[in-house]
Amino acid sequence: MSHSFDVKVEDSMPKEQHQTGPTRRRGRLTDVETARRTLDAALAMIERTGLTVSLDHLSFEDVIREAGVARAAVYRRWPHKGLFFSDLLKEVARHAPAAAGADGQAGEEAVRRLAGERIDQFATAQGRHDLCVELLRTGALRDFDAMHASTRWRSYIALHATFLSLADGELQREVQTALAAAEHELNDRIAQSYQRLAALFGLRLRPHLHTSFDALVTQLSATMRGFVLTAPARPDLAQRQQRPGVLGTTGTAEWSPPALGIVATALAYLEPDPTVKWDAQRLAEVGQALHATSHAPSVPQSSGAGPSDRTA
């Protein structure tokens, strides 16, 4: 099977060599175990070096050695090198979005901690606005740093940019399907996090936009990826500086261009929900939600809940 991701490795199956040293494993692996260990080893190698725009830097023999599996078993599973690298491309497509901090869970935990420390700010509209902007700002700074430093994200973006050049039409469709599934899963998790955050702060999607939290997260993701892709050529995009009164806040904070772009975009989609009444009961429920033990704070329901539907 030929495609643009060429690798420097012999097509024919090499003679089995006796394994010694720490990579040797007692007992015989099943074909499924062999496949899993070999793919995992290749993924680990890509994560260390990055995919760039090809797999030229990967040697099939090096992958087998790192996996610590028998060559005969590997070639029984993948008679030709192209079959293995085709499966590997699909694995890259499935696994890359799991990069640290990309699924929203770490961000939600950080939101809960910071909001809990500043619970008194929920008492006024300005205080809630300041706190919401602060949570979005710190989250954007954190996500940009994580993605900018991640070889896994660079590999994922490289695969997005190059999979259409695959000569094998069936492989191209399979990689596209895997990428789409990974994108939808990631988008859905982050959209749920934003929906819970909006509900906590009594915000809703602006009705005249006729949009959804999925669409908001798609916009935010595209914005962040644009900054991450541009940053290697524009290091100044990663620089931060103190700015007062940004986006209607009352304080001074450290901002970077990606953080400003992300927060401004999020606020363009959201507005205070007029059905939410910030009375003593609501404030008490917010406090209880922030001190809950679950990762996802429950949504206060008194005096009108926040947005609970995908669209508004």
PDB file of C-alpha atoms in Angstrom:
ATOM      1  CA  MET A   1       0.000   0.000   0.000  1.00  0.00           C
ATOM      2  CA  SER A   2       1.567   3.257  -1.065  1.00  0.00           C
ATOM      3  CA  HIS A   3       0.870   6.727   0.237  1.00  0.00           C
ATOM      4  CA  SER A   4       2.774   9.933   0.883  1.00  0.00           C
ATOM      5  CA  PHE A   5       3.906   8.842   4.337  1.00  0.00           C
ATOM      6  CA  ASP A   6       6.881   6.808   3.116  1.00  0.00           C
ATOM      7  CA  VAL A   7       9.145   5.041   5.586  1.00  0.00           C
ATOM      8  CA  LYS A   8      12.648   3.676   5.241  1.00  0.00           C
ATOM      9  CA  VAL A   9      12.167   0.010   6.026  1.00  0.00           C
ATOM     10  CA  GLU A  10      12.406  -3.196   4.078  1.00  0.00           C
ATOM     11  CA  ASP A  11       9.172  -4.531   2.580  1.00  0.00           C
ATOM     12  CA  SER A  12      10.019  -8.153   3.155  1.00  0.00           C
ATOM     13  CA  MET A  13       9.795  -9.771   6.525  1.00  0.00           C
ATOM     14  CA  PRO A  14      13.232 -10.028   8.193  1.00  0.00           C
ATOM     15  CA  LYS A  15      14.457 -13.195   9.780  1.00  0.00           C
ATOM     16  CA  GLU A  16      13.397 -13.641  13.390  1.00  0.00           C
ATOM     17  CA  GLN A  17      16.139 -12.724  15.846  1.00  0.00           C
ATOM     18  CA  HIS A  18      16.433 -14.017  19.374  1.00  0.00           C
ATOM     19  CA  GLN A  19      15.406 -11.318  21.820  1.00  0.00           C
ATOM     20  CA  THR A  20      17.552 -10.628  24.836  1.00  0.00           C
ATOM     21  CA  GLY A  21      17.748  -7.990  27.531  1.00  0.00           C
ATOM     22  CA  PRO A  22      14.946  -6.060  29.201  1.00  0.00           C
ATOM     23  CA  THR A  23      12.600  -6.132  26.211  1.00  0.00           C
ATOM     24  CA  ARG A  24      12.147  -9.897  26.367  1.00  0.00           C
ATOM     25  CA  ARG A  25       8.761 -11.029  27.708  1.00  0.00           C
ATOM     26  CA  ARG A  26       7.967 -14.425  29.157  1.00  0.00           C
ATOM     27  CA  GLY A  27       5.063 -16.176  27.517  1.00  0.00           C
ATOM     28  CA  ARG A  28       3.678 -15.643  24.087  1.00  0.00           C
ATOM     29  CA  LEU A  29       1.649 -12.544  23.299  1.00  0.00           C
ATOM     30  CA  THR A  30      -1.621 -12.856  21.455  1.00  0.00           C
ATOM     31  CA  ASP A  31      -1.932 -11.137  18.100  1.00  0.00           C
ATOM     32  CA  VAL A  32      -4.123  -8.483  19.724  1.00  0.00           C
ATOM     33  CA  GLU A  33      -1.537  -7.845  22.468  1.00  0.00           C
ATOM     34  CA  THR A  34       1.241  -7.675  19.895  1.00  0.00           C
ATOM     35  CA  ALA A  35      -0.706  -5.169  17.797  1.00  0.00           C
ATOM     36  CA  ARG A  36      -1.552  -3.022  20.806  1.00  0.00           C
ATOM     37  CA  ARG A  37       2.005  -2.944  22.157  1.00  0.00           C
ATOM     38  CA  THR A  38       3.475  -2.164  18.735  1.00  0.00           C
ATOM     39  CA  LEU A  39       1.049   0.667  18.035  1.00  0.00           C
ATOM     40  CA  ASP A  40       1.541   2.063  21.547  1.00  0.00           C
ATOM     41  CA  ALA A  41       5.320   2.025  21.071  1.00  0.00           C
ATOM     42  CA  ALA A  42       5.003   3.905  17.774  1.00  0.00           C
ATOM     43  CA  LEU A  43       2.643   6.442  19.351  1.00  0.00           C
ATOM     44  CA  ALA A  44       5.143   7.009  22.167  1.00  0.00           C
ATOM     45  CA  MET A  45       7.916   7.588  19.632  1.00  0.00           C
ATOM     46  CA  ILE A  46       5.775  10.090  17.702  1.00  0.00           C
ATOM     47  CA  GLU A  47       4.890  11.862  20.934  1.00  0.00           C
ATOM     48  CA  ARG A  48       8.589  12.309  21.721  1.00  0.00           C
ATOM     49  CA  THR A  49       9.585  13.563  18.268  1.00  0.00           C
ATOM     50  CA  GLY A  50       6.390  14.868  16.650  1.00  0.00           C
ATOM     51  CA  LEU A  51       4.826  13.741  13.380  1.00  0.00           C
ATOM     52  CA  THR A  52       5.828  16.810  11.343  1.00  0.00           C
ATOM     53  CA  VAL A  53       4.412  16.101   7.886  1.00  0.00           C
ATOM     54  CA  SER A  54       5.498  12.502   7.429  1.00  0.00           C
ATOM     55  CA  LEU A  55       6.580   9.312   9.145  1.00  0.00           C
ATOM     56  CA  ASP A  56      10.044   9.359   7.561  1.00  0.00           C
ATOM     57  CA  HIS A  57      11.716   9.604  10.946  1.00  0.00           C
ATOM     58  CA  LEU A  58      10.183   6.328  12.176  1.00  0.00           C
ATOM     59  CA  SER A  59      11.866   2.997  11.494  1.00  0.00           C
ATOM     60  CA  PHE A  60       9.645  -0.085  11.638  1.00  0.00           C
ATOM     61  CA  GLU A  61      12.515  -2.033  13.185  1.00  0.00           C
ATOM     62  CA  ASP A  62      12.929   0.596  15.905  1.00  0.00           C
ATOM     63  CA  VAL A  63       9.212   0.416  16.642  1.00  0.00           C
ATOM     64  CA  ILE A  64       9.366  -3.362  17.018  1.00  0.00           C
ATOM     65  CA  ARG A  65      12.380  -3.131  19.321  1.00  0.00           C
ATOM     66  CA  GLU A  66      10.744  -0.488  21.475  1.00  0.00           C
ATOM     67  CA  ALA A  67       7.548  -2.549  21.705  1.00  0.00           C
ATOM     68  CA  GLY A  68       9.547  -5.574  22.850  1.00  0.00           C
ATOM     69  CA  VAL A  69       7.524  -7.959  20.694  1.00  0.00           C
ATOM     70  CA  ALA A  70       8.495 -10.763  18.340  1.00  0.00           C
ATOM     71  CA  ARG A  71       9.154  -9.713  14.742  1.00  0.00           C
ATOM     72  CA  ALA A  72       7.379 -12.764  13.388  1.00  0.00           C
ATOM     73  CA  ALA A  73       4.245 -11.860  15.347  1.00  0.00           C
ATOM     74  CA  VAL A  74       4.366  -8.274  14.094  1.00  0.00           C
ATOM     75  CA  TYR A  75       4.719  -9.324  10.464  1.00  0.00           C
ATOM     76  CA  ARG A  76       1.977 -11.883  10.909  1.00  0.00           C
ATOM     77  CA  ARG A  77      -0.296  -9.031  11.987  1.00  0.00           C
ATOM     78  CA  TRP A  78       1.015  -6.597   9.332  1.00  0.00           C
ATOM     79  CA  PRO A  79       2.509  -8.520   6.377  1.00  0.00           C
ATOM     80  CA  HIS A  80       3.585  -5.240   4.750  1.00  0.00           C
ATOM     81  CA  LYS A  81       4.946  -2.077   6.315  1.00  0.00           C
ATOM     82  CA  GLY A  82       2.236   0.010   4.641  1.00  0.00           C
ATOM     83  CA  LEU A  83      -0.471  -1.833   6.550  1.00  0.00           C
ATOM     84  CA  PHE A  84       1.163  -0.988   9.879  1.00  0.00           C
ATOM     85  CA  PHE A  85       1.714   2.676   9.096  1.00  0.00           C
ATOM     86  CA  SER A  86      -1.853   2.959   7.810  1.00  0.00           C
ATOM     87  CA  ASP A  87      -3.117   1.680  11.161  1.00  0.00           C
ATOM     88  CA  LEU A  88      -0.675   3.986  12.946  1.00  0.00           C
ATOM     89  CA  LEU A  89      -2.039   7.063  11.153  1.00  0.00           C
ATOM     90  CA  LYS A  90      -5.532   6.140  12.333  1.00  0.00           C
ATOM     91  CA  GLU A  91      -4.217   5.730  15.887  1.00  0.00           C
ATOM     92  CA  VAL A  92      -2.631   9.187  15.748  1.00  0.00           C
ATOM     93  CA  ALA A  93      -5.964  10.606  14.609  1.00  0.00           C
ATOM     94  CA  ARG A  94      -7.826   8.931  17.480  1.00  0.00           C
ATOM     95  CA  HIS A  95      -5.394   9.671  20.305  1.00  0.00           C
ATOM     96  CA  ALA A  96      -3.924  13.124  19.701  1.00  0.00           C
ATOM     97  CA  PRO A  97      -6.839  15.215  21.076  1.00  0.00           C
ATOM     98  CA  ALA A  98      -6.273  13.601  24.469  1.00  0.00           C
ATOM     99  CA  ALA A  99      -3.358  15.969  24.996  1.00  0.00           C
ATOM    100  CA  ALA A 100      -3.077  17.310  28.529  1.00  0.00           C
ATOM    101  CA  GLY A 101      -5.644  19.966  29.335  1.00  0.00           C
ATOM    102  CA  ALA A 102      -7.549  19.545  26.071  1.00  0.00           C
ATOM    103  CA  ASP A 103     -10.627  17.794  27.402  1.00  0.00           C
ATOM    104  CA  GLY A 104     -11.853  20.512  29.756  1.00  0.00           C
ATOM    105  CA  GLN A 105     -11.574  18.475  32.977  1.00  0.00           C
ATOM    106  CA  ALA A 106      -8.429  20.172  34.274  1.00  0.00           C
ATOM    107  CA  GLY A 107      -9.916  23.519  33.305  1.00  0.00           C
ATOM    108  CA  GLU A 108     -13.131  22.830  35.221  1.00  0.00           C
ATOM    109  CA  GLU A 109     -11.202  21.867  38.328  1.00  0.00           C
ATOM    110  CA  ALA A 110      -9.198  25.097  38.099  1.00  0.00           C
ATOM    111  CA  VAL A 111     -12.423  27.075  37.626  1.00  0.00           C
ATOM    112  CA  ARG A 112     -13.962  25.539  40.719  1.00  0.00           C
ATOM    113  CA  ARG A 113     -10.885  26.247  42.847  1.00  0.00           C
ATOM    114  CA  LEU A 114     -10.524  29.868  41.773  1.00  0.00           C
ATOM    115  CA  ALA A 115     -14.249  30.627  41.943  1.00  0.00           C
ATOM    116  CA  GLY A 116     -14.405  29.048  45.384  1.00  0.00           C
ATOM    117  CA  GLU A 117     -11.593  31.313  46.565  1.00  0.00           C
ATOM    118  CA  ARG A 118     -13.506  34.379  45.309  1.00  0.00           C
ATOM    119  CA  ILE A 119     -17.039  33.370  46.190  1.00  0.00           C
ATOM    120  CA  ASP A 120     -17.816  36.892  47.443  1.00  0.00           C
ATOM    121  CA  GLN A 121     -17.544  38.234  43.869  1.00  0.00           C
ATOM    122  CA  PHE A 122     -20.756  36.437  42.890  1.00  0.00           C
ATOM    123  CA  ALA A 123     -22.738  38.965  44.940  1.00  0.00           C
ATOM    124  CA  THR A 124     -22.539  41.751  42.306  1.00  0.00           C
ATOM    125  CA  ALA A 125     -22.848  41.904  38.527  1.00  0.00           C
ATOM    126  CA  GLN A 126     -19.424  43.542  38.197  1.00  0.00           C
ATOM    127  CA  GLY A 127     -17.880  40.994  40.498  1.00  0.00           C
ATOM    128  CA  ARG A 128     -19.311  38.109  38.467  1.00  0.00           C
ATOM    129  CA  HIS A 129     -18.094  39.686  35.234  1.00  0.00           C
ATOM    130  CA  ASP A 130     -14.602  40.231  36.630  1.00  0.00           C
ATOM    131  CA  LEU A 131     -14.418  36.662  37.913  1.00  0.00           C
ATOM    132  CA  CYS A 132     -15.764  35.128  34.692  1.00  0.00           C
ATOM    133  CA  VAL A 133     -13.211  37.045  32.618  1.00  0.00           C
ATOM    134  CA  GLU A 134     -10.465  36.000  35.013  1.00  0.00           C
ATOM    135  CA  LEU A 135     -11.404  32.330  34.732  1.00  0.00           C
ATOM    136  CA  LEU A 136     -11.501  32.513  30.935  1.00  0.00           C
ATOM    137  CA  ARG A 137      -8.204  34.435  30.831  1.00  0.00           C
ATOM    138  CA  THR A 138      -6.274  32.005  33.031  1.00  0.00           C
ATOM    139  CA  GLY A 139      -7.755  29.049  31.160  1.00  0.00           C
ATOM    140  CA  ALA A 140      -6.699  30.482  27.798  1.00  0.00           C
ATOM    141  CA  LEU A 141      -3.162  31.144  29.035  1.00  0.00           C
ATOM    142  CA  ARG A 142      -2.915  27.610  30.381  1.00  0.00           C
ATOM    143  CA  ASP A 143      -4.320  25.962  27.238  1.00  0.00           C
ATOM    144  CA  PHE A 144      -2.063  27.930  24.902  1.00  0.00           C
ATOM    145  CA  ASP A 145       1.052  26.990  26.880  1.00  0.00           C
ATOM    146  CA  ALA A 146       0.032  23.315  26.977  1.00  0.00           C
ATOM    147  CA  MET A 147      -0.746  23.097  23.261  1.00  0.00           C
ATOM    148  CA  HIS A 148       2.287  25.158  22.221  1.00  0.00           C
ATOM    149  CA  ALA A 149       4.595  22.754  24.075  1.00  0.00           C
ATOM    150  CA  SER A 150       2.836  19.535  23.026  1.00  0.00           C
ATOM    151  CA  THR A 151       4.378  17.338  20.320  1.00  0.00           C
ATOM    152  CA  ARG A 152       1.117  15.378  20.335  1.00  0.00           C
ATOM    153  CA  TRP A 153      -0.842  18.449  19.255  1.00  0.00           C
ATOM    154  CA  ARG A 154       1.730  19.280  16.582  1.00  0.00           C
ATOM    155  CA  SER A 155       1.363  15.751  15.237  1.00  0.00           C
ATOM    156  CA  TYR A 156      -2.420  16.067  15.283  1.00  0.00           C
ATOM    157  CA  ILE A 157      -2.350  19.370  13.416  1.00  0.00           C
ATOM    158  CA  ALA A 158       0.189  17.987  10.915  1.00  0.00           C
ATOM    159  CA  LEU A 159      -2.108  15.048  10.226  1.00  0.00           C
ATOM    160  CA  HIS A 160      -5.038  17.429   9.670  1.00  0.00           C
ATOM    161  CA  ALA A 161      -2.944  19.342   7.159  1.00  0.00           C
ATOM    162  CA  THR A 162      -1.643  16.357   5.226  1.00  0.00           C
ATOM    163  CA  PHE A 163      -4.123  13.465   5.305  1.00  0.00           C
ATOM    164  CA  LEU A 164      -5.804  14.644   2.089  1.00  0.00           C
ATOM    165  CA  SER A 165      -2.515  13.954   0.276  1.00  0.00           C
ATOM    166  CA  LEU A 166      -2.705  10.229   1.082  1.00  0.00           C
ATOM    167  CA  ALA A 167      -2.685   8.306  -2.184  1.00  0.00           C
ATOM    168  CA  ASP A 168      -4.811   5.503  -0.787  1.00  0.00           C
ATOM    169  CA  GLY A 169      -8.405   6.702  -1.015  1.00  0.00           C
ATOM    170  CA  GLU A 170      -9.750   4.201   1.502  1.00  0.00           C
ATOM    171  CA  LEU A 171      -7.052   5.108   4.050  1.00  0.00           C
ATOM    172  CA  GLN A 172      -7.790   8.785   3.475  1.00  0.00           C
ATOM    173  CA  ARG A 173     -11.460   8.201   4.268  1.00  0.00           C
ATOM    174  CA  GLU A 174     -10.639   6.137   7.366  1.00  0.00           C
ATOM    175  CA  VAL A 175      -8.256   8.784   8.708  1.00  0.00           C
ATOM    176  CA  GLN A 176     -10.820  11.485   7.992  1.00  0.00           C
ATOM    177  CA  THR A 177     -13.469   9.480   9.858  1.00  0.00           C
ATOM    178  CA  ALA A 178     -11.145   9.008  12.834  1.00  0.00           C
ATOM    179  CA  LEU A 179     -10.269  12.712  12.886  1.00  0.00           C
ATOM    180  CA  ALA A 180     -13.939  13.694  12.715  1.00  0.00           C
ATOM    181  CA  ALA A 181     -14.859  11.332  15.558  1.00  0.00           C
ATOM    182  CA  ALA A 182     -12.024  12.642  17.723  1.00  0.00           C
ATOM    183  CA  GLU A 183     -13.009  16.242  17.001  1.00  0.00           C
ATOM    184  CA  HIS A 184     -16.662  15.646  17.852  1.00  0.00           C
ATOM    185  CA  GLU A 185     -15.814  13.851  21.096  1.00  0.00           C
ATOM    186  CA  LEU A 186     -13.381  16.555  22.202  1.00  0.00           C
ATOM    187  CA  ASN A 187     -15.739  19.357  21.165  1.00  0.00           C
ATOM    188  CA  ASP A 188     -18.616  17.794  23.070  1.00  0.00           C
ATOM    189  CA  ARG A 189     -16.629  17.479  26.315  1.00  0.00           C
ATOM    190  CA  ILE A 190     -15.427  21.077  26.194  1.00  0.00           C
ATOM    191  CA  ALA A 191     -18.894  22.358  25.202  1.00  0.00           C
ATOM    192  CA  GLN A 192     -20.344  20.679  28.282  1.00  0.00           C
ATOM    193  CA  SER A 193     -17.706  22.401  30.429  1.00  0.00           C
ATOM    194  CA  TYR A 194     -18.585  25.814  28.963  1.00  0.00           C
ATOM    195  CA  GLN A 195     -22.273  25.104  29.417  1.00  0.00           C
ATOM    196  CA  ARG A 196     -21.761  24.349  33.104  1.00  0.00           C
ATOM    197  CA  LEU A 197     -19.573  27.439  33.521  1.00  0.00           C
ATOM    198  CA  ALA A 198     -22.232  29.621  31.889  1.00  0.00           C
ATOM    199  CA  ALA A 199     -24.934  28.173  34.111  1.00  0.00           C
ATOM    200  CA  LEU A 200     -22.841  28.767  37.224  1.00  0.00           C
ATOM    201  CA  PHE A 201     -22.417  32.447  36.339  1.00  0.00           C
ATOM    202  CA  GLY A 202     -26.024  32.914  35.216  1.00  0.00           C
ATOM    203  CA  LEU A 203     -25.073  33.400  31.586  1.00  0.00           C
ATOM    204  CA  ARG A 204     -26.773  32.284  28.406  1.00  0.00           C
ATOM    205  CA  LEU A 205     -25.999  32.230  24.707  1.00  0.00           C
ATOM    206  CA  ARG A 206     -27.111  35.438  23.007  1.00  0.00           C
ATOM    207  CA  PRO A 207     -30.504  34.525  21.484  1.00  0.00           C
ATOM    208  CA  HIS A 208     -30.055  36.605  18.324  1.00  0.00           C
ATOM    209  CA  LEU A 209     -27.023  34.505  17.360  1.00  0.00           C
ATOM    210  CA  HIS A 210     -29.173  31.348  17.057  1.00  0.00           C
ATOM    211  CA  THR A 211     -26.133  29.323  17.995  1.00  0.00           C
ATOM    212  CA  SER A 212     -25.032  26.562  20.376  1.00  0.00           C
ATOM    213  CA  PHE A 213     -22.269  25.783  22.840  1.00  0.00           C
ATOM    214  CA  ASP A 214     -20.875  23.351  20.280  1.00  0.00           C
ATOM    215  CA  ALA A 215     -20.553  26.236  17.806  1.00  0.00           C
ATOM    216  CA  LEU A 216     -18.961  28.442  20.472  1.00  0.00           C
ATOM    217  CA  VAL A 217     -16.336  25.800  21.276  1.00  0.00           C
ATOM    218  CA  THR A 218     -15.659  25.211  17.569  1.00  0.00           C
ATOM    219  CA  GLN A 219     -14.954  28.937  17.201  1.00  0.00           C
ATOM    220  CA  LEU A 220     -12.733  29.007  20.300  1.00  0.00           C
ATOM    221  CA  SER A 221     -10.837  25.907  19.167  1.00  0.00           C
ATOM    222  CA  ALA A 222     -10.179  27.368  15.724  1.00  0.00           C
ATOM    223  CA  THR A 223      -8.983  30.616  17.301  1.00  0.00           C
ATOM    224  CA  MET A 224      -6.601  28.874  19.698  1.00  0.00           C
ATOM    225  CA  ARG A 225      -5.207  26.560  17.018  1.00  0.00           C
ATOM    226  CA  GLY A 226      -4.570  29.522  14.775  1.00  0.00           C
ATOM    227  CA  PHE A 227      -2.455  31.151  17.473  1.00  0.00           C
ATOM    228  CA  VAL A 228      -0.631  27.886  18.246  1.00  0.00           C
ATOM    229  CA  LEU A 229       0.179  27.322  14.564  1.00  0.00           C
ATOM    230  CA  THR A 230       1.380  30.903  14.105  1.00  0.00           C
ATOM    231  CA  ALA A 231       3.411  31.156  17.315  1.00  0.00           C
ATOM    232  CA  PRO A 232       6.571  29.357  16.066  1.00  0.00           C
ATOM    233  CA  ALA A 233       7.016  32.064  13.423  1.00  0.00           C
ATOM    234  CA  ARG A 234       5.650  34.794  15.702  1.00  0.00           C
ATOM    235  CA  PRO A 235       7.133  34.244  19.188  1.00  0.00           C
ATOM    236  CA  ASP A 236       5.691  37.582  20.273  1.00  0.00           C
ATOM    237  CA  LEU A 237       2.250  35.952  20.321  1.00  0.00           C
ATOM    238  CA  ALA A 238       3.264  34.055  23.450  1.00  0.00           C
ATOM    239  CA  GLN A 239       4.361  37.197  25.267  1.00  0.00           C
ATOM    240  CA  ARG A 240       2.269  38.523  28.123  1.00  0.00           C
ATOM    241  CA  GLN A 241       1.886  42.045  29.426  1.00  0.00           C
ATOM    242  CA  GLN A 242      -0.058  43.764  32.175  1.00  0.00           C
ATOM    243  CA  ARG A 243      -3.198  45.536  30.909  1.00  0.00           C
ATOM    244  CA  PRO A 244      -5.773  47.444  32.962  1.00  0.00           C
ATOM    245  CA  GLY A 245      -9.541  47.327  32.493  1.00  0.00           C
ATOM    246  CA  VAL A 246      -9.608  44.776  29.665  1.00  0.00           C
ATOM    247  CA  LEU A 247     -13.121  43.900  28.434  1.00  0.00           C
ATOM    248  CA  GLY A 248     -14.869  45.912  31.107  1.00  0.00           C
ATOM    249  CA  THR A 249     -13.008  44.511  34.117  1.00  0.00           C
ATOM    250  CA  THR A 250     -12.005  46.655  37.067  1.00  0.00           C
ATOM    251  CA  GLY A 251      -8.498  45.325  37.651  1.00  0.00           C
ATOM    252  CA  THR A 252      -5.153  44.877  35.948  1.00  0.00           C
ATOM    253  CA  ALA A 253      -4.097  41.447  34.721  1.00  0.00           C
ATOM    254  CA  GLU A 254      -1.538  39.693  32.538  1.00  0.00           C
ATOM    255  CA  TRP A 255      -2.780  39.166  28.976  1.00  0.00           C
ATOM    256  CA  SER A 256      -1.424  37.563  25.820  1.00  0.00           C
ATOM    257  CA  PRO A 257      -2.899  37.876  22.315  1.00  0.00           C
ATOM    258  CA  PRO A 258      -4.326  34.306  22.440  1.00  0.00           C
ATOM    259  CA  ALA A 259      -5.937  34.947  25.821  1.00  0.00           C
ATOM    260  CA  LEU A 260      -7.483  38.195  24.600  1.00  0.00           C
ATOM    261  CA  GLY A 261      -8.800  36.523  21.448  1.00  0.00           C
ATOM    262  CA  ILE A 262     -10.329  33.601  23.346  1.00  0.00           C
ATOM    263  CA  VAL A 263     -11.989  35.687  26.073  1.00  0.00           C
ATOM    264  CA  ALA A 264     -13.333  38.291  23.645  1.00  0.00           C
ATOM    265  CA  THR A 265     -14.817  35.533  21.467  1.00  0.00           C
ATOM    266  CA  ALA A 266     -16.455  33.787  24.430  1.00  0.00           C
ATOM    267  CA  LEU A 267     -17.992  37.024  25.707  1.00  0.00           C
ATOM    268  CA  ALA A 268     -19.312  37.816  22.224  1.00  0.00           C
ATOM    269  CA  TYR A 269     -21.416  34.642  22.483  1.00  0.00           C
ATOM    270  CA  LEU A 270     -22.597  35.023  26.099  1.00  0.00           C
ATOM    271  CA  GLU A 271     -24.739  37.470  28.050  1.00  0.00           C
ATOM    272  CA  PRO A 272     -26.366  37.587  31.525  1.00  0.00           C
ATOM    273  CA  ASP A 273     -29.517  35.498  31.668  1.00  0.00           C
ATOM    274  CA  PRO A 274     -32.379  37.849  32.691  1.00  0.00           C
ATOM    275  CA  THR A 275     -34.292  34.928  34.253  1.00  0.00           C
ATOM    276  CA  VAL A 276     -31.592  34.354  36.874  1.00  0.00           C
ATOM    277  CA  LYS A 277     -32.196  36.229  40.120  1.00  0.00           C
ATOM    278  CA  TRP A 278     -29.092  36.628  42.268  1.00  0.00           C
ATOM    279  CA  ASP A 279     -30.722  36.419  45.675  1.00  0.00           C
ATOM    280  CA  ALA A 280     -29.447  34.855  48.900  1.00  0.00           C
ATOM    281  CA  GLN A 281     -30.714  31.416  47.932  1.00  0.00           C
ATOM    282  CA  ARG A 282     -28.949  31.525  44.574  1.00  0.00           C
ATOM    283  CA  LEU A 283     -25.681  32.633  46.196  1.00  0.00           C
ATOM    284  CA  ALA A 284     -25.957  29.832  48.758  1.00  0.00           C
ATOM    285  CA  GLU A 285     -26.506  27.247  46.012  1.00  0.00           C
ATOM    286  CA  VAL A 286     -23.521  28.569  44.047  1.00  0.00           C
ATOM    287  CA  GLY A 287     -21.380  28.180  47.148  1.00  0.00           C
ATOM    288  CA  GLN A 288     -22.591  24.612  47.648  1.00  0.00           C
ATOM    289  CA  ALA A 289     -21.934  23.788  44.000  1.00  0.00           C
ATOM    290  CA  LEU A 290     -18.378  25.115  44.172  1.00  0.00           C
ATOM    291  CA  HIS A 291     -17.617  23.075  47.263  1.00  0.00           C
ATOM    292  CA  ALA A 292     -19.077  19.865  45.848  1.00  0.00           C
ATOM    293  CA  THR A 293     -16.686  16.940  45.522  1.00  0.00           C
ATOM    294  CA  SER A 294     -17.534  16.112  41.888  1.00  0.00           C
ATOM    295  CA  HIS A 295     -15.473  17.432  39.001  1.00  0.00           C
ATOM    296  CA  ALA A 296     -18.506  19.088  37.440  1.00  0.00           C
ATOM    297  CA  PRO A 297     -20.292  21.490  39.800  1.00  0.00           C
ATOM    298  CA  SER A 298     -24.062  21.032  39.852  1.00  0.00           C
ATOM    299  CA  VAL A 299     -26.050  23.896  38.373  1.00  0.00           C
ATOM    300  CA  PRO A 300     -27.989  26.063  40.842  1.00  0.00           C
ATOM    301  CA  GLN A 301     -31.675  25.848  39.994  1.00  0.00           C
ATOM    302  CA  SER A 302     -33.265  28.559  42.138  1.00  0.00           C
ATOM    303  CA  SER A 303     -34.851  31.638  40.564  1.00  0.00           C
ATOM    304  CA  GLY A 304     -34.206  30.365  37.078  1.00  0.00           C
ATOM    305  CA  ALA A 305     -31.435  28.022  36.079  1.00  0.00           C
ATOM    306  CA  GLY A 306     -28.708  28.947  33.650  1.00  0.00           C
ATOM    307  CA  PRO A 307     -28.730  27.689  30.049  1.00  0.00           C
ATOM    308  CA  SER A 308     -29.556  24.012  29.945  1.00  0.00           C
ATOM    309  CA  ASP A 309     -30.136  23.518  26.228  1.00  0.00           C
ATOM    310  CA  ARG A 310     -27.563  23.206  23.465  1.00  0.00           C
ATOM    311  CA  THR A 311     -29.074  26.105  21.573  1.00  0.00           C
ATOM    312  CA  ALA A 312     -30.597  29.350  22.737  1.00  0.00           C
TER     313      ALA A 312
END
